[in-house]
Amino acid sequence: MRYTKGRLKFACCLIGCYALLANVCSLVLSCLRLATIYIHASLLAPGADVAAYMLMVTYIILISLTLALIYGNVKDEPSLFFPWVFGVMFATVLELFCVVYSNLVVFTIYQLVDGLAKIEIGWFVTKFCSNIICLFVVVFRWHQIRTHIWDDDDREVML
């Protein structure tokens, strides 16, 4: 398989832009979930607002880690890659628990699934699958930077 420094660097920048956009959209979705919880006081499930607040803080942290990932990719700084990797893994697990908890509690108490819950679950599944691919590319880019698997003149190297 042939790789060049430029192709993988560009792919990692695209992943950074995707992650930035996905985290901003997830932050907006959490704000919408929180707004619906407070607008419909009858839907106020115990702890659902806490789950939304936790996710909002996590997304804000992930946005800053994504900016560090993009900077580390541009400057070829491998030490800025792993905070993003661990942040994405932690956020995915936390998001899984919060999405399942908030939707399950609302469903068991009130026997209804609103449209926002369906969007939230679909968004989580889509984001989870794409994050797996992004993690592999970022780890491979980190490995490329650490081992200098490219020539100085950016020629293709056989791996």
PDB file of N, CA, C and O in Angstrom, residues 62-138:
ATOM      1  N   LEU A  62     -14.163  18.483  23.981  1.00  0.00           N
ATOM      2  CA  LEU A  62     -13.793  17.839  22.719  1.00  0.00           C
ATOM      3  C   LEU A  62     -13.522  18.851  21.614  1.00  0.00           C
ATOM      4  O   LEU A  62     -12.661  18.621  20.762  1.00  0.00           O
ATOM      5  N   ILE A  63     -14.228  19.954  21.605  1.00  0.00           N
ATOM      6  CA  ILE A  63     -13.964  20.993  20.606  1.00  0.00           C
ATOM      7  C   ILE A  63     -12.554  21.539  20.788  1.00  0.00           C
ATOM      8  O   ILE A  63     -11.811  21.712  19.817  1.00  0.00           O
ATOM      9  N   SER A  64     -12.147  21.776  22.034  1.00  0.00           N
ATOM     10  CA  SER A  64     -10.785  22.271  22.273  1.00  0.00           C
ATOM     11  C   SER A  64      -9.740  21.207  21.934  1.00  0.00           C
ATOM     12  O   SER A  64      -8.682  21.525  21.378  1.00  0.00           O
ATOM     13  N   LEU A  65     -10.029  19.945  22.241  1.00  0.00           N
ATOM     14  CA  LEU A  65      -9.093  18.876  21.877  1.00  0.00           C
ATOM     15  C   LEU A  65      -8.997  18.700  20.364  1.00  0.00           C
ATOM     16  O   LEU A  65      -7.924  18.371  19.842  1.00  0.00           O
ATOM     17  N   THR A  66     -10.085  18.938  19.651  1.00  0.00           N
ATOM     18  CA  THR A  66     -10.057  18.842  18.195  1.00  0.00           C
ATOM     19  C   THR A  66      -9.225  19.963  17.597  1.00  0.00           C
ATOM     20  O   THR A  66      -8.475  19.748  16.639  1.00  0.00           O
ATOM     21  N   LEU A  67      -9.321  21.148  18.165  1.00  0.00           N
ATOM     22  CA  LEU A  67      -8.465  22.239  17.701  1.00  0.00           C
ATOM     23  C   LEU A  67      -6.996  21.911  17.950  1.00  0.00           C
ATOM     24  O   LEU A  67      -6.129  22.204  17.113  1.00  0.00           O
ATOM     25  N   ALA A  68      -6.695  21.267  19.079  1.00  0.00           N
ATOM     26  CA  ALA A  68      -5.314  20.831  19.346  1.00  0.00           C
ATOM     27  C   ALA A  68      -4.879  19.753  18.362  1.00  0.00           C
ATOM     28  O   ALA A  68      -3.732  19.730  17.924  1.00  0.00           O
ATOM     29  N   LEU A  69      -5.798  18.860  17.991  1.00  0.00           N
ATOM     30  CA  LEU A  69      -5.489  17.831  16.988  1.00  0.00           C
ATOM     31  C   LEU A  69      -5.143  18.462  15.650  1.00  0.00           C
ATOM     32  O   LEU A  69      -4.152  18.076  15.015  1.00  0.00           O
ATOM     33  N   ILE A  70      -5.930  19.423  15.218  1.00  0.00           N
ATOM     34  CA  ILE A  70      -5.656  20.084  13.934  1.00  0.00           C
ATOM     35  C   ILE A  70      -4.313  20.801  13.984  1.00  0.00           C
ATOM     36  O   ILE A  70      -3.512  20.711  13.048  1.00  0.00           O
ATOM     37  N   TYR A  71      -4.044  21.499  15.081  1.00  0.00           N
ATOM     38  CA  TYR A  71      -2.755  22.189  15.230  1.00  0.00           C
ATOM     39  C   TYR A  71      -1.595  21.195  15.238  1.00  0.00           C
ATOM     40  O   TYR A  71      -0.581  21.408  14.586  1.00  0.00           O
ATOM     41  N   GLY A  72      -1.754  20.096  15.978  1.00  0.00           N
ATOM     42  CA  GLY A  72      -0.706  19.078  16.025  1.00  0.00           C
ATOM     43  C   GLY A  72      -0.488  18.422  14.684  1.00  0.00           C
ATOM     44  O   GLY A  72       0.647  18.050  14.333  1.00  0.00           O
ATOM     45  N   ASN A  73      -1.526  18.264  13.905  1.00  0.00           N
ATOM     46  CA  ASN A  73      -1.384  17.683  12.576  1.00  0.00           C
ATOM     47  C   ASN A  73      -0.645  18.628  11.639  1.00  0.00           C
ATOM     48  O   ASN A  73       0.230  18.209  10.888  1.00  0.00           O
ATOM     49  N   VAL A  74      -0.986  19.901  11.687  1.00  0.00           N
ATOM     50  CA  VAL A  74      -0.338  20.878  10.813  1.00  0.00           C
ATOM     51  C   VAL A  74       1.137  21.035  11.171  1.00  0.00           C
ATOM     52  O   VAL A  74       1.997  21.110  10.294  1.00  0.00           O
ATOM     53  N   LYS A  75       1.447  21.052  12.462  1.00  0.00           N
ATOM     54  CA  LYS A  75       2.834  21.248  12.921  1.00  0.00           C
ATOM     55  C   LYS A  75       3.601  19.938  13.105  1.00  0.00           C
ATOM     56  O   LYS A  75       4.737  19.964  13.571  1.00  0.00           O
ATOM     57  N   ASP A  76       2.990  18.806  12.754  1.00  0.00           N
ATOM     58  CA  ASP A  76       3.605  17.483  12.928  1.00  0.00           C
ATOM     59  C   ASP A  76       4.048  17.246  14.368  1.00  0.00           C
ATOM     60  O   ASP A  76       5.159  16.791  14.644  1.00  0.00           O
ATOM     61  N   GLU A  77       3.154  17.540  15.297  1.00  0.00           N
ATOM     62  CA  GLU A  77       3.424  17.378  16.725  1.00  0.00           C
ATOM     63  C   GLU A  77       2.612  16.193  17.246  1.00  0.00           C
ATOM     64  O   GLU A  77       1.418  16.314  17.528  1.00  0.00           O
ATOM     65  N   PRO A  78       3.249  15.029  17.411  1.00  0.00           N
ATOM     66  CA  PRO A  78       2.491  13.828  17.793  1.00  0.00           C
ATOM     67  C   PRO A  78       1.939  13.858  19.212  1.00  0.00           C
ATOM     68  O   PRO A  78       0.985  13.137  19.516  1.00  0.00           O
ATOM     69  N   SER A  79       2.482  14.687  20.080  1.00  0.00           N
ATOM     70  CA  SER A  79       2.001  14.702  21.467  1.00  0.00           C
ATOM     71  C   SER A  79       0.593  15.289  21.588  1.00  0.00           C
ATOM     72  O   SER A  79      -0.056  15.108  22.614  1.00  0.00           O
ATOM     73  N   LEU A  80       0.107  15.969  20.553  1.00  0.00           N
ATOM     74  CA  LEU A  80      -1.231  16.545  20.604  1.00  0.00           C
ATOM     75  C   LEU A  80      -2.293  15.611  20.042  1.00  0.00           C
ATOM     76  O   LEU A  80      -3.474  15.948  20.039  1.00  0.00           O
ATOM     77  N   PHE A  81      -1.896  14.429  19.579  1.00  0.00           N
ATOM     78  CA  PHE A  81      -2.842  13.497  18.990  1.00  0.00           C
ATOM     79  C   PHE A  81      -3.558  12.661  20.046  1.00  0.00           C
ATOM     80  O   PHE A  81      -4.765  12.443  19.959  1.00  0.00           O
ATOM     81  N   PHE A  82      -2.834  12.172  21.037  1.00  0.00           N
ATOM     82  CA  PHE A  82      -3.427  11.237  21.979  1.00  0.00           C
ATOM     83  C   PHE A  82      -4.422  11.862  22.951  1.00  0.00           C
ATOM     84  O   PHE A  82      -5.349  11.169  23.371  1.00  0.00           O
ATOM     85  N   PRO A  83      -4.307  13.123  23.322  1.00  0.00           N
ATOM     86  CA  PRO A  83      -5.417  13.682  24.114  1.00  0.00           C
ATOM     87  C   PRO A  83      -6.745  13.625  23.359  1.00  0.00           C
ATOM     88  O   PRO A  83      -7.784  13.343  23.950  1.00  0.00           O
ATOM     89  N   TRP A  84      -6.693  13.849  22.039  1.00  0.00           N
ATOM     90  CA  TRP A  84      -7.916  13.754  21.242  1.00  0.00           C
ATOM     91  C   TRP A  84      -8.420  12.316  21.192  1.00  0.00           C
ATOM     92  O   TRP A  84      -9.614  12.066  21.331  1.00  0.00           O
ATOM     93  N   VAL A  85      -7.512  11.371  21.010  1.00  0.00           N
ATOM     94  CA  VAL A  85      -7.909   9.963  20.938  1.00  0.00           C
ATOM     95  C   VAL A  85      -8.575   9.527  22.240  1.00  0.00           C
ATOM     96  O   VAL A  85      -9.663   8.937  22.222  1.00  0.00           O
ATOM     97  N   PHE A  86      -7.957   9.826  23.363  1.00  0.00           N
ATOM     98  CA  PHE A  86      -8.542   9.443  24.652  1.00  0.00           C
ATOM     99  C   PHE A  86      -9.823  10.231  24.931  1.00  0.00           C
ATOM    100  O   PHE A  86     -10.763   9.697  25.518  1.00  0.00           O
ATOM    101  N   GLY A  87      -9.847  11.498  24.523  1.00  0.00           N
ATOM    102  CA  GLY A  87     -11.056  12.297  24.697  1.00  0.00           C
ATOM    103  C   GLY A  87     -12.230  11.743  23.911  1.00  0.00           C
ATOM    104  O   GLY A  87     -13.355  11.692  24.410  1.00  0.00           O
ATOM    105  N   VAL A  88     -11.976  11.308  22.684  1.00  0.00           N
ATOM    106  CA  VAL A  88     -13.049  10.736  21.857  1.00  0.00           C
ATOM    107  C   VAL A  88     -13.530   9.418  22.448  1.00  0.00           C
ATOM    108  O   VAL A  88     -14.739   9.162  22.509  1.00  0.00           O
ATOM    109  N   MET A  89     -12.612   8.585  22.917  1.00  0.00           N
ATOM    110  CA  MET A  89     -13.031   7.316  23.518  1.00  0.00           C
ATOM    111  C   MET A  89     -13.843   7.555  24.782  1.00  0.00           C
ATOM    112  O   MET A  89     -14.890   6.928  24.994  1.00  0.00           O
ATOM    113  N   PHE A  90     -13.385   8.459  25.642  1.00  0.00           N
ATOM    114  CA  PHE A  90     -14.112   8.779  26.869  1.00  0.00           C
ATOM    115  C   PHE A  90     -15.480   9.380  26.553  1.00  0.00           C
ATOM    116  O   PHE A  90     -16.492   9.002  27.149  1.00  0.00           O
ATOM    117  N   ALA A  91     -15.515  10.320  25.607  1.00  0.00           N
ATOM    118  CA  ALA A  91     -16.776  10.973  25.259  1.00  0.00           C
ATOM    119  C   ALA A  91     -17.765  10.002  24.648  1.00  0.00           C
ATOM    120  O   ALA A  91     -18.973  10.116  24.878  1.00  0.00           O
ATOM    121  N   THR A  92     -17.277   9.033  23.878  1.00  0.00           N
ATOM    122  CA  THR A  92     -18.172   8.052  23.266  1.00  0.00           C
ATOM    123  C   THR A  92     -18.839   7.193  24.330  1.00  0.00           C
ATOM    124  O   THR A  92     -20.053   6.952  24.281  1.00  0.00           O
ATOM    125  N   VAL A  93     -18.067   6.755  25.309  1.00  0.00           N
ATOM    126  CA  VAL A  93     -18.640   5.951  26.391  1.00  0.00           C
ATOM    127  C   VAL A  93     -19.617   6.791  27.219  1.00  0.00           C
ATOM    128  O   VAL A  93     -20.726   6.344  27.541  1.00  0.00           O
ATOM    129  N   LEU A  94     -19.228   8.010  27.543  1.00  0.00           N
ATOM    130  CA  LEU A  94     -20.105   8.886  28.312  1.00  0.00           C
ATOM    131  C   LEU A  94     -21.379   9.205  27.532  1.00  0.00           C
ATOM    132  O   LEU A  94     -22.480   9.187  28.091  1.00  0.00           O
ATOM    133  N   GLU A  95     -21.231   9.462  26.240  1.00  0.00           N
ATOM    134  CA  GLU A  95     -22.391   9.761  25.410  1.00  0.00           C
ATOM    135  C   GLU A  95     -23.329   8.558  25.324  1.00  0.00           C
ATOM    136  O   GLU A  95     -24.554   8.715  25.358  1.00  0.00           O
ATOM    137  N   LEU A  96     -22.770   7.379  25.232  1.00  0.00           N
ATOM    138  CA  LEU A  96     -23.592   6.171  25.202  1.00  0.00           C
ATOM    139  C   LEU A  96     -24.448   6.074  26.456  1.00  0.00           C
ATOM    140  O   LEU A  96     -25.660   5.876  26.384  1.00  0.00           O
ATOM    141  N   PHE A  97     -23.820   6.222  27.618  1.00  0.00           N
ATOM    142  CA  PHE A  97     -24.566   6.131  28.866  1.00  0.00           C
ATOM    143  C   PHE A  97     -25.601   7.248  28.996  1.00  0.00           C
ATOM    144  O   PHE A  97     -26.733   7.002  29.413  1.00  0.00           O
ATOM    145  N   CYS A  98     -25.229   8.468  28.636  1.00  0.00           N
ATOM    146  CA  CYS A  98     -26.157   9.594  28.796  1.00  0.00           C
ATOM    147  C   CYS A  98     -27.334   9.506  27.830  1.00  0.00           C
ATOM    148  O   CYS A  98     -28.475   9.762  28.217  1.00  0.00           O
ATOM    149  N   VAL A  99     -27.067   9.140  26.583  1.00  0.00           N
ATOM    150  CA  VAL A  99     -28.156   9.037  25.608  1.00  0.00           C
ATOM    151  C   VAL A  99     -29.098   7.905  25.985  1.00  0.00           C
ATOM    152  O   VAL A  99     -30.322   8.071  25.982  1.00  0.00           O
ATOM    153  N   VAL A 100     -28.540   6.771  26.343  1.00  0.00           N
ATOM    154  CA  VAL A 100     -29.386   5.639  26.734  1.00  0.00           C
ATOM    155  C   VAL A 100     -30.152   5.978  28.009  1.00  0.00           C
ATOM    156  O   VAL A 100     -31.358   5.734  28.098  1.00  0.00           O
ATOM    157  N   TYR A 101     -29.484   6.560  28.987  1.00  0.00           N
ATOM    158  CA  TYR A 101     -30.143   6.872  30.257  1.00  0.00           C
ATOM    159  C   TYR A 101     -31.281   7.865  30.068  1.00  0.00           C
ATOM    160  O   TYR A 101     -32.402   7.630  30.510  1.00  0.00           O
ATOM    161  N   SER A 102     -30.987   8.989  29.407  1.00  0.00           N
ATOM    162  CA  SER A 102     -32.026  10.024  29.298  1.00  0.00           C
ATOM    163  C   SER A 102     -33.217   9.532  28.480  1.00  0.00           C
ATOM    164  O   SER A 102     -34.364   9.787  28.843  1.00  0.00           O
ATOM    165  N   ASN A 103     -32.956   8.809  27.397  1.00  0.00           N
ATOM    166  CA  ASN A 103     -34.077   8.330  26.581  1.00  0.00           C
ATOM    167  C   ASN A 103     -34.813   7.175  27.245  1.00  0.00           C
ATOM    168  O   ASN A 103     -36.037   7.070  27.140  1.00  0.00           O
ATOM    169  N   LEU A 104     -34.103   6.314  27.941  1.00  0.00           N
ATOM    170  CA  LEU A 104     -34.739   5.193  28.614  1.00  0.00           C
ATOM    171  C   LEU A 104     -35.601   5.654  29.783  1.00  0.00           C
ATOM    172  O   LEU A 104     -36.709   5.155  29.987  1.00  0.00           O
ATOM    173  N   VAL A 105     -35.110   6.625  30.530  1.00  0.00           N
ATOM    174  CA  VAL A 105     -35.878   7.142  31.660  1.00  0.00           C
ATOM    175  C   VAL A 105     -37.153   7.814  31.176  1.00  0.00           C
ATOM    176  O   VAL A 105     -38.238   7.580  31.709  1.00  0.00           O
ATOM    177  N   VAL A 106     -37.025   8.649  30.130  1.00  0.00           N
ATOM    178  CA  VAL A 106     -38.213   9.318  29.599  1.00  0.00           C
ATOM    179  C   VAL A 106     -39.198   8.292  29.059  1.00  0.00           C
ATOM    180  O   VAL A 106     -40.413   8.402  29.275  1.00  0.00           O
ATOM    181  N   PHE A 107     -38.687   7.260  28.388  1.00  0.00           N
ATOM    182  CA  PHE A 107     -39.587   6.255  27.825  1.00  0.00           C
ATOM    183  C   PHE A 107     -40.269   5.432  28.910  1.00  0.00           C
ATOM    184  O   PHE A 107     -41.466   5.176  28.850  1.00  0.00           O
ATOM    185  N   THR A 108     -39.535   5.001  29.935  1.00  0.00           N
ATOM    186  CA  THR A 108     -40.145   4.160  30.968  1.00  0.00           C
ATOM    187  C   THR A 108     -41.124   4.927  31.844  1.00  0.00           C
ATOM    188  O   THR A 108     -42.117   4.373  32.296  1.00  0.00           O
ATOM    189  N   ILE A 109     -40.856   6.196  32.071  1.00  0.00           N
ATOM    190  CA  ILE A 109     -41.761   6.970  32.918  1.00  0.00           C
ATOM    191  C   ILE A 109     -42.995   7.418  32.138  1.00  0.00           C
ATOM    192  O   ILE A 109     -44.119   7.313  32.617  1.00  0.00           O
ATOM    193  N   TYR A 110     -42.789   7.893  30.912  1.00  0.00           N
ATOM    194  CA  TYR A 110     -43.897   8.514  30.183  1.00  0.00           C
ATOM    195  C   TYR A 110     -44.369   7.721  28.962  1.00  0.00           C
ATOM    196  O   TYR A 110     -45.260   8.156  28.264  1.00  0.00           O
ATOM    197  N   GLN A 111     -43.770   6.581  28.668  1.00  0.00           N
ATOM    198  CA  GLN A 111     -44.132   5.717  27.540  1.00  0.00           C
ATOM    199  C   GLN A 111     -44.250   6.481  26.219  1.00  0.00           C
ATOM    200  O   GLN A 111     -45.184   6.302  25.458  1.00  0.00           O
ATOM    201  N   LEU A 112     -43.274   7.317  25.947  1.00  0.00           N
ATOM    202  CA  LEU A 112     -43.261   8.013  24.669  1.00  0.00           C
ATOM    203  C   LEU A 112     -41.817   8.203  24.201  1.00  0.00           C
ATOM    204  O   LEU A 112     -40.902   8.301  25.002  1.00  0.00           O
ATOM    205  N   VAL A 113     -41.661   8.183  22.898  1.00  0.00           N
ATOM    206  CA  VAL A 113     -40.369   8.467  22.282  1.00  0.00           C
ATOM    207  C   VAL A 113     -40.599   9.653  21.359  1.00  0.00           C
ATOM    208  O   VAL A 113     -41.317   9.545  20.371  1.00  0.00           O
ATOM    209  N   ASP A 114     -40.024  10.785  21.712  1.00  0.00           N
ATOM    210  CA  ASP A 114     -40.227  11.963  20.881  1.00  0.00           C
ATOM    211  C   ASP A 114     -39.287  11.948  19.679  1.00  0.00           C
ATOM    212  O   ASP A 114     -38.372  11.129  19.586  1.00  0.00           O
ATOM    213  N   GLY A 115     -39.524  12.838  18.751  1.00  0.00           N
ATOM    214  CA  GLY A 115     -38.715  12.900  17.532  1.00  0.00           C
ATOM    215  C   GLY A 115     -37.268  13.226  17.825  1.00  0.00           C
ATOM    216  O   GLY A 115     -36.352  12.754  17.145  1.00  0.00           O
ATOM    217  N   LEU A 116     -37.041  14.041  18.850  1.00  0.00           N
ATOM    218  CA  LEU A 116     -35.672  14.404  19.214  1.00  0.00           C
ATOM    219  C   LEU A 116     -34.898  13.199  19.718  1.00  0.00           C
ATOM    220  O   LEU A 116     -33.698  13.074  19.461  1.00  0.00           O
ATOM    221  N   ALA A 117     -35.572  12.286  20.381  1.00  0.00           N
ATOM    222  CA  ALA A 117     -34.903  11.067  20.864  1.00  0.00           C
ATOM    223  C   ALA A 117     -34.454  10.208  19.694  1.00  0.00           C
ATOM    224  O   ALA A 117     -33.353   9.652  19.704  1.00  0.00           O
ATOM    225  N   LYS A 118     -35.300  10.100  18.671  1.00  0.00           N
ATOM    226  CA  LYS A 118     -34.913   9.326  17.486  1.00  0.00           C
ATOM    227  C   LYS A 118     -33.730   9.964  16.774  1.00  0.00           C
ATOM    228  O   LYS A 118     -32.804   9.274  16.340  1.00  0.00           O
ATOM    229  N   ILE A 119     -33.747  11.284  16.668  1.00  0.00           N
ATOM    230  CA  ILE A 119     -32.622  11.992  16.042  1.00  0.00           C
ATOM    231  C   ILE A 119     -31.364  11.802  16.874  1.00  0.00           C
ATOM    232  O   ILE A 119     -30.279  11.560  16.337  1.00  0.00           O
ATOM    233  N   GLU A 120     -31.504  11.892  18.183  1.00  0.00           N
ATOM    234  CA  GLU A 120     -30.364  11.759  19.093  1.00  0.00           C
ATOM    235  C   GLU A 120     -29.729  10.368  18.989  1.00  0.00           C
ATOM    236  O   GLU A 120     -28.506  10.236  18.916  1.00  0.00           O
ATOM    237  N   ILE A 121     -30.544   9.337  18.952  1.00  0.00           N
ATOM    238  CA  ILE A 121     -30.020   7.973  18.857  1.00  0.00           C
ATOM    239  C   ILE A 121     -29.396   7.730  17.485  1.00  0.00           C
ATOM    240  O   ILE A 121     -28.305   7.149  17.373  1.00  0.00           O
ATOM    241  N   GLY A 122     -30.045   8.192  16.432  1.00  0.00           N
ATOM    242  CA  GLY A 122     -29.478   8.053  15.093  1.00  0.00           C
ATOM    243  C   GLY A 122     -28.167   8.806  14.943  1.00  0.00           C
ATOM    244  O   GLY A 122     -27.212   8.310  14.333  1.00  0.00           O
ATOM    245  N   TRP A 123     -28.108  10.002  15.515  1.00  0.00           N
ATOM    246  CA  TRP A 123     -26.869  10.796  15.471  1.00  0.00           C
ATOM    247  C   TRP A 123     -25.752  10.087  16.233  1.00  0.00           C
ATOM    248  O   TRP A 123     -24.609  10.068  15.788  1.00  0.00           O
ATOM    249  N   PHE A 124     -26.086   9.505  17.387  1.00  0.00           N
ATOM    250  CA  PHE A 124     -25.064   8.799  18.161  1.00  0.00           C
ATOM    251  C   PHE A 124     -24.512   7.606  17.386  1.00  0.00           C
ATOM    252  O   PHE A 124     -23.302   7.400  17.349  1.00  0.00           O
ATOM    253  N   VAL A 125     -25.378   6.815  16.771  1.00  0.00           N
ATOM    254  CA  VAL A 125     -24.916   5.632  16.027  1.00  0.00           C
ATOM    255  C   VAL A 125     -24.042   6.051  14.850  1.00  0.00           C
ATOM    256  O   VAL A 125     -22.976   5.466  14.611  1.00  0.00           O
ATOM    257  N   THR A 126     -24.464   7.071  14.122  1.00  0.00           N
ATOM    258  CA  THR A 126     -23.674   7.564  12.988  1.00  0.00           C
ATOM    259  C   THR A 126     -22.321   8.089  13.454  1.00  0.00           C
ATOM    260  O   THR A 126     -21.278   7.791  12.858  1.00  0.00           O
ATOM    261  N   LYS A 127     -22.339   8.862  14.509  1.00  0.00           N
ATOM    262  CA  LYS A 127     -21.096   9.440  15.036  1.00  0.00           C
ATOM    263  C   LYS A 127     -20.173   8.355  15.596  1.00  0.00           C
ATOM    264  O   LYS A 127     -18.960   8.426  15.427  1.00  0.00           O
ATOM    265  N   PHE A 128     -20.746   7.346  16.224  1.00  0.00           N
ATOM    266  CA  PHE A 128     -19.942   6.248  16.767  1.00  0.00           C
ATOM    267  C   PHE A 128     -19.203   5.515  15.644  1.00  0.00           C
ATOM    268  O   PHE A 128     -17.999   5.267  15.744  1.00  0.00           O
ATOM    269  N   CYS A 129     -19.917   5.191  14.579  1.00  0.00           N
ATOM    270  CA  CYS A 129     -19.287   4.466  13.463  1.00  0.00           C
ATOM    271  C   CYS A 129     -18.203   5.303  12.786  1.00  0.00           C
ATOM    272  O   CYS A 129     -17.121   4.795  12.467  1.00  0.00           O
ATOM    273  N   SER A 130     -18.475   6.585  12.585  1.00  0.00           N
ATOM    274  CA  SER A 130     -17.462   7.424  11.940  1.00  0.00           C
ATOM    275  C   SER A 130     -16.285   7.707  12.874  1.00  0.00           C
ATOM    276  O   SER A 130     -15.149   7.844  12.412  1.00  0.00           O
ATOM    277  N   ASN A 131     -16.523   7.766  14.179  1.00  0.00           N
ATOM    278  CA  ASN A 131     -15.413   7.983  15.124  1.00  0.00           C
ATOM    279  C   ASN A 131     -14.441   6.808  15.134  1.00  0.00           C
ATOM    280  O   ASN A 131     -13.243   7.002  15.335  1.00  0.00           O
ATOM    281  N   ILE A 132     -14.941   5.598  14.930  1.00  0.00           N
ATOM    282  CA  ILE A 132     -14.051   4.427  14.870  1.00  0.00           C
ATOM    283  C   ILE A 132     -13.071   4.585  13.711  1.00  0.00           C
ATOM    284  O   ILE A 132     -11.868   4.378  13.869  1.00  0.00           O
ATOM    285  N   ILE A 133     -13.584   4.971  12.552  1.00  0.00           N
ATOM    286  CA  ILE A 133     -12.724   5.164  11.382  1.00  0.00           C
ATOM    287  C   ILE A 133     -11.747   6.313  11.632  1.00  0.00           C
ATOM    288  O   ILE A 133     -10.555   6.205  11.324  1.00  0.00           O
ATOM    289  N   CYS A 134     -12.237   7.396  12.212  1.00  0.00           N
ATOM    290  CA  CYS A 134     -11.376   8.551  12.498  1.00  0.00           C
ATOM    291  C   CYS A 134     -10.263   8.189  13.469  1.00  0.00           C
ATOM    292  O   CYS A 134      -9.122   8.627  13.299  1.00  0.00           O
ATOM    293  N   LEU A 135     -10.569   7.383  14.472  1.00  0.00           N
ATOM    294  CA  LEU A 135      -9.541   6.971  15.431  1.00  0.00           C
ATOM    295  C   LEU A 135      -8.422   6.198  14.745  1.00  0.00           C
ATOM    296  O   LEU A 135      -7.243   6.427  15.024  1.00  0.00           O
ATOM    297  N   PHE A 136      -8.784   5.302  13.847  1.00  0.00           N
ATOM    298  CA  PHE A 136      -7.753   4.536  13.137  1.00  0.00           C
ATOM    299  C   PHE A 136      -6.870   5.437  12.280  1.00  0.00           C
ATOM    300  O   PHE A 136      -5.651   5.287  12.264  1.00  0.00           O
ATOM    301  N   VAL A 137      -7.453   6.384  11.578  1.00  0.00           N
ATOM    302  CA  VAL A 137      -6.661   7.277  10.734  1.00  0.00           C
ATOM    303  C   VAL A 137      -5.750   8.163  11.574  1.00  0.00           C
ATOM    304  O   VAL A 137      -4.577   8.355  11.245  1.00  0.00           O
ATOM    305  N   VAL A 138      -6.263   8.678  12.678  1.00  0.00           N
ATOM    306  CA  VAL A 138      -5.458   9.552  13.531  1.00  0.00           C
ATOM    307  C   VAL A 138      -4.310   8.771  14.172  1.00  0.00           C
ATOM    308  O   VAL A 138      -3.180   9.261  14.238  1.00  0.00           O
TER     309      VAL A 138
END
